[in-house]
JSON list of C-alpha atoms in Angstrom, two decimals:
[
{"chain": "L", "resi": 1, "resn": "UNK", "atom": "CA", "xyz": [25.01, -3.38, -5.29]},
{"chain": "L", "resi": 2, "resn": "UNK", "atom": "CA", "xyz": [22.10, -5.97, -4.20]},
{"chain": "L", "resi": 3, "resn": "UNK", "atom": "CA", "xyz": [22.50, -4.76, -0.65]},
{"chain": "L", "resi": 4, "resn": "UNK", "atom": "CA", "xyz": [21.92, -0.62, -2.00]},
{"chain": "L", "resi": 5, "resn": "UNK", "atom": "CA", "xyz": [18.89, -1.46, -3.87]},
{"chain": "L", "resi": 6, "resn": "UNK", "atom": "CA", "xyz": [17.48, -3.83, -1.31]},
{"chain": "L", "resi": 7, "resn": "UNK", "atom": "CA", "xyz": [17.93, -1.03, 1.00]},
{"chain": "L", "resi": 8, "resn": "UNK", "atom": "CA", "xyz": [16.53, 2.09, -1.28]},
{"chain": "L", "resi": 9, "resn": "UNK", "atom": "CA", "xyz": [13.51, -0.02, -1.90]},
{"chain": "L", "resi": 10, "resn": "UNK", "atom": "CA", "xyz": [12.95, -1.22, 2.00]},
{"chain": "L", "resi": 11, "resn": "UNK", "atom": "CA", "xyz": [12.91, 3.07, 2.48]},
{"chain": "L", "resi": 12, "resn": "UNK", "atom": "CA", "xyz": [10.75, 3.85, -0.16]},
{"chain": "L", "resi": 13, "resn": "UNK", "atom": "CA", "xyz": [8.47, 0.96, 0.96]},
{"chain": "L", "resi": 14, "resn": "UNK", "atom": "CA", "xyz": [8.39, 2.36, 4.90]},
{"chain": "L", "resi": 15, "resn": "UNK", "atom": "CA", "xyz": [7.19, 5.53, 3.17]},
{"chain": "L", "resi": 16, "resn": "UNK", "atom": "CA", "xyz": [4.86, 4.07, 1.23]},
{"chain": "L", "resi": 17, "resn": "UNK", "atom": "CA", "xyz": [3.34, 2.36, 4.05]},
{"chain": "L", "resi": 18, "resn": "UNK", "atom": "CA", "xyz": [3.02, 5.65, 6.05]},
{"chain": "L", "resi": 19, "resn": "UNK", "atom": "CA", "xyz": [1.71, 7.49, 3.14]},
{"chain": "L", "resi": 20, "resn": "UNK", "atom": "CA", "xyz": [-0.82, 4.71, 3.09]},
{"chain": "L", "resi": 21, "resn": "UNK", "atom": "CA", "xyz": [-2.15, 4.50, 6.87]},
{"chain": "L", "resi": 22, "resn": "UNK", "atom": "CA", "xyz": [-2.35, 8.65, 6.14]},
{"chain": "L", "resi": 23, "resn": "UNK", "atom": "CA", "xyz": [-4.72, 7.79, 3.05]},
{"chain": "L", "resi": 24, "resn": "UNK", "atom": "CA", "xyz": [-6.62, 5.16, 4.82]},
{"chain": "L", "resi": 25, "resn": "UNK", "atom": "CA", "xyz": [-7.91, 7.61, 7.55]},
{"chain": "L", "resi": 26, "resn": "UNK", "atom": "CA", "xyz": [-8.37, 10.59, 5.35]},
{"chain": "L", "resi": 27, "resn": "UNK", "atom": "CA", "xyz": [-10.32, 7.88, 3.43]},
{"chain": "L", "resi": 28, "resn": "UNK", "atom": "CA", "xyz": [-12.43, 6.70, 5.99]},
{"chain": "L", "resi": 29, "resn": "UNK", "atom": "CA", "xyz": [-13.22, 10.20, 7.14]},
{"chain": "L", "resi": 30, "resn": "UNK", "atom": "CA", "xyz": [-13.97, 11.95, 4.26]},
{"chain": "L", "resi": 31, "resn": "UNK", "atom": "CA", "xyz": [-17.14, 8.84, 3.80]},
{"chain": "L", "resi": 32, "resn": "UNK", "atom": "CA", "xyz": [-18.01, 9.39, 7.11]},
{"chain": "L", "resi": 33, "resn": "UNK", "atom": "CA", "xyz": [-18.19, 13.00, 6.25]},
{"chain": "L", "resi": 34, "resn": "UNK", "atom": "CA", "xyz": [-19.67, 13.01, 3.12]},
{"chain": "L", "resi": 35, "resn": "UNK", "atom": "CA", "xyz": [-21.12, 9.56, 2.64]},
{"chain": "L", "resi": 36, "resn": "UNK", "atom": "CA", "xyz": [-23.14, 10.45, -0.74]},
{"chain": "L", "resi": 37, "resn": "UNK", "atom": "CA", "xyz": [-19.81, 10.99, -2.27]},
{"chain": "L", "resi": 38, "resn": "UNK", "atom": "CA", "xyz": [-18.31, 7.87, -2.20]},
{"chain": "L", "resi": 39, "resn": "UNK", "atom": "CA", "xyz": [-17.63, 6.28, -5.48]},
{"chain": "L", "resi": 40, "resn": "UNK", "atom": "CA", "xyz": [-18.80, 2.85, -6.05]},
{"chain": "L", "resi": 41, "resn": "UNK", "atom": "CA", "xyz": [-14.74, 1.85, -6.55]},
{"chain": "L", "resi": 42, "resn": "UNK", "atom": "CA", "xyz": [-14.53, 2.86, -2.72]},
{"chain": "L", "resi": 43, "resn": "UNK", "atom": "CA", "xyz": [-15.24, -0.99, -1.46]},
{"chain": "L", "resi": 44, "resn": "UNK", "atom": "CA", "xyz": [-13.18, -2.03, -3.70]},
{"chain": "L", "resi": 45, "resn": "UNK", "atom": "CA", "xyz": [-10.04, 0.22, -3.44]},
{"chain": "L", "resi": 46, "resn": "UNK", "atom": "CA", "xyz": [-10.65, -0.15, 0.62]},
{"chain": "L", "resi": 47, "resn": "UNK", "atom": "CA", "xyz": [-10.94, -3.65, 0.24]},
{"chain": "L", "resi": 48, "resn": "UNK", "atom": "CA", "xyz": [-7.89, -4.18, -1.58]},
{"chain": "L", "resi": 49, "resn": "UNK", "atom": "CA", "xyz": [-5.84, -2.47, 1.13]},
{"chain": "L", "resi": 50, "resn": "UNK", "atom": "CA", "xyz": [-6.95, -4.61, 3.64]},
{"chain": "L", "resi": 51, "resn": "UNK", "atom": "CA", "xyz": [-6.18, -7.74, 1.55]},
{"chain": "L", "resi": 52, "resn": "UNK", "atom": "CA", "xyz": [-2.95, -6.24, 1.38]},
{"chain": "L", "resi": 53, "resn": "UNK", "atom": "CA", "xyz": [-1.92, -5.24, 4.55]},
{"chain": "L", "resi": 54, "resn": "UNK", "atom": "CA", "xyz": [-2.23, -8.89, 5.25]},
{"chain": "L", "resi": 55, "resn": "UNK", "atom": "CA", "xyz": [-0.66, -10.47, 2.40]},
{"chain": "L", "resi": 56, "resn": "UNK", "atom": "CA", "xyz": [2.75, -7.55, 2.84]},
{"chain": "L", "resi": 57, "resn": "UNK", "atom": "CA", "xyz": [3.25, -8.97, 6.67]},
{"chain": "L", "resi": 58, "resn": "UNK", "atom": "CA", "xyz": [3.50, -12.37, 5.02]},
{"chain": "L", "resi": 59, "resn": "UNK", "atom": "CA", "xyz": [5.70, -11.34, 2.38]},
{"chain": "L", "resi": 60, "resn": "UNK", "atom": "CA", "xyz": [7.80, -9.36, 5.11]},
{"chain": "L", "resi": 61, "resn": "UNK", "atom": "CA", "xyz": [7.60, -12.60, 7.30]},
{"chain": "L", "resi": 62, "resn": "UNK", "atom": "CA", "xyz": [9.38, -14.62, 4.22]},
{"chain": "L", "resi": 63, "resn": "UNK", "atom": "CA", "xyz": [12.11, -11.80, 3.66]},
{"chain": "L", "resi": 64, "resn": "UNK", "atom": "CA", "xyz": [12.76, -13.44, 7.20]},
{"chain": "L", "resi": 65, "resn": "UNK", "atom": "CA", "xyz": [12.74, -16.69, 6.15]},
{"chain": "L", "resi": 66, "resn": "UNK", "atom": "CA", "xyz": [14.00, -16.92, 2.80]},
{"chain": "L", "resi": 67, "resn": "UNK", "atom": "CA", "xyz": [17.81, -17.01, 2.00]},
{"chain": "L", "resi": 68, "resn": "UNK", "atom": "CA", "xyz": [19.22, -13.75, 0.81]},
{"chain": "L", "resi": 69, "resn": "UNK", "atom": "CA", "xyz": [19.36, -14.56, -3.05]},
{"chain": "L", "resi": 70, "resn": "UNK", "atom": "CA", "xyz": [15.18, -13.81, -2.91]},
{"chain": "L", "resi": 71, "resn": "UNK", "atom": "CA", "xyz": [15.51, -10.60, -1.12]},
{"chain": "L", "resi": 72, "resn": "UNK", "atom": "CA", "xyz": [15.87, -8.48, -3.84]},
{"chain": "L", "resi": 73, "resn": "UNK", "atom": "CA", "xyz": [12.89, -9.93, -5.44]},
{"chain": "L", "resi": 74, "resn": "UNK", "atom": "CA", "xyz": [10.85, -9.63, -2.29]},
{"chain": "L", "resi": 75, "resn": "UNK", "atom": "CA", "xyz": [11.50, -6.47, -1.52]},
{"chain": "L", "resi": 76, "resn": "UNK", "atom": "CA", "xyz": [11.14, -5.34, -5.12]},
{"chain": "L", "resi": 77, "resn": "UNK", "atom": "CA", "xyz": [7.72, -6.86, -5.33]},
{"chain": "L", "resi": 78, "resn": "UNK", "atom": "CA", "xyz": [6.07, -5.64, -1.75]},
{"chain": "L", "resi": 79, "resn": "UNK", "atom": "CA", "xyz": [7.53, -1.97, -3.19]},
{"chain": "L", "resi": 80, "resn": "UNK", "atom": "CA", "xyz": [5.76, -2.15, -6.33]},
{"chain": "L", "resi": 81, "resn": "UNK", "atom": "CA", "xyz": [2.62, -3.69, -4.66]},
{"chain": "L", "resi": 82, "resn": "UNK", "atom": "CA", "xyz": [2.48, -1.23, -2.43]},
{"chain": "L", "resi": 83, "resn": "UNK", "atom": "CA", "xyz": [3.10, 1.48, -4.79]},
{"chain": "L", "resi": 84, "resn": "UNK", "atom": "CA", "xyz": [-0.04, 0.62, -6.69]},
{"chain": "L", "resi": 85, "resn": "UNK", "atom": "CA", "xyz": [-2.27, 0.59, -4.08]},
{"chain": "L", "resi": 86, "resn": "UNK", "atom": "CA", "xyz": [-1.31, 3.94, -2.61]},
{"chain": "L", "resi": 87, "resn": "UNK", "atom": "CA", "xyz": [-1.65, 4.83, -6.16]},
{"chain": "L", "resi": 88, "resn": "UNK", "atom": "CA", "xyz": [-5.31, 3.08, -6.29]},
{"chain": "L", "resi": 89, "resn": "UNK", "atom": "CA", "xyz": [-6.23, 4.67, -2.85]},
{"chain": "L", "resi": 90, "resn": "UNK", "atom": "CA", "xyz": [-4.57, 8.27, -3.74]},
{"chain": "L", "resi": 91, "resn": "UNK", "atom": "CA", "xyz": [-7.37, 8.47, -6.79]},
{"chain": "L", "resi": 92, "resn": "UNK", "atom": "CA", "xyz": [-10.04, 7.60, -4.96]},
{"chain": "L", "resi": 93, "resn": "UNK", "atom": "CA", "xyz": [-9.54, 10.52, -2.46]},
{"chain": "L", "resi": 94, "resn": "UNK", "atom": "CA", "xyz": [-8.99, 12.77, -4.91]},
{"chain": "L", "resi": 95, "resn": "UNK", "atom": "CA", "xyz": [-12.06, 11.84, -7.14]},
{"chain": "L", "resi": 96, "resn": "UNK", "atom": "CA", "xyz": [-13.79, 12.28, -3.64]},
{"chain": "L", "resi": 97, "resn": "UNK", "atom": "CA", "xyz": [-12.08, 15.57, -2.81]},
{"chain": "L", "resi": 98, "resn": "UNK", "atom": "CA", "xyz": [-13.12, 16.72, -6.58]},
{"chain": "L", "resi": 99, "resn": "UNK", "atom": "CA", "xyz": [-17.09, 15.87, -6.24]}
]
């Protein structure tokens, strides 16, 4: 059962991810583009990714490294991460799509 869930998670996490390099470059053109319609929140939605991005390789690094009884956990927590900063980064474009 651990092993199903670890894996479910792990795939909706790799789609996260690539739904989230997508938003980054929509998000970086649409300020080049338009760069009077970027919300103040912008910085800090973009910054947040970045800070991420680093801080899920070390958590993916550790899934390496840890024994299997903390995968579950792991994995649950770099999904959920990740799912609110696509989340965060999914507003932003639309607020900037909608101005």
């Amino acid at each position: 059962m651990d092993q199903t869930i670890t894996f479910v998670f792990t795939i909706i996490f790799l789609v996260e991810s690539f739904w989230e390099v997508r938003l980054f470059s929509q998000l970086q053109l649409l300020a080049i583009q338009n760069p009077t319609n970027v919300p103040p929140r912008f910085a800090k939605v973009m910054r947040l990714e970045r800070r991420w991005n680093w801080i899920s390789w070390i958590l993916i690094i550790l899934l390496f490294l840890t024994s299997s009884h903390f995968t579950i956990l792991l994995v649950s927590l770099i999904t959920l991460i990740e799912t609110y900063v696509v989340w965060r980064m999914d507003n932003i474009k639309s607020n900037m799509i909608s101005e």
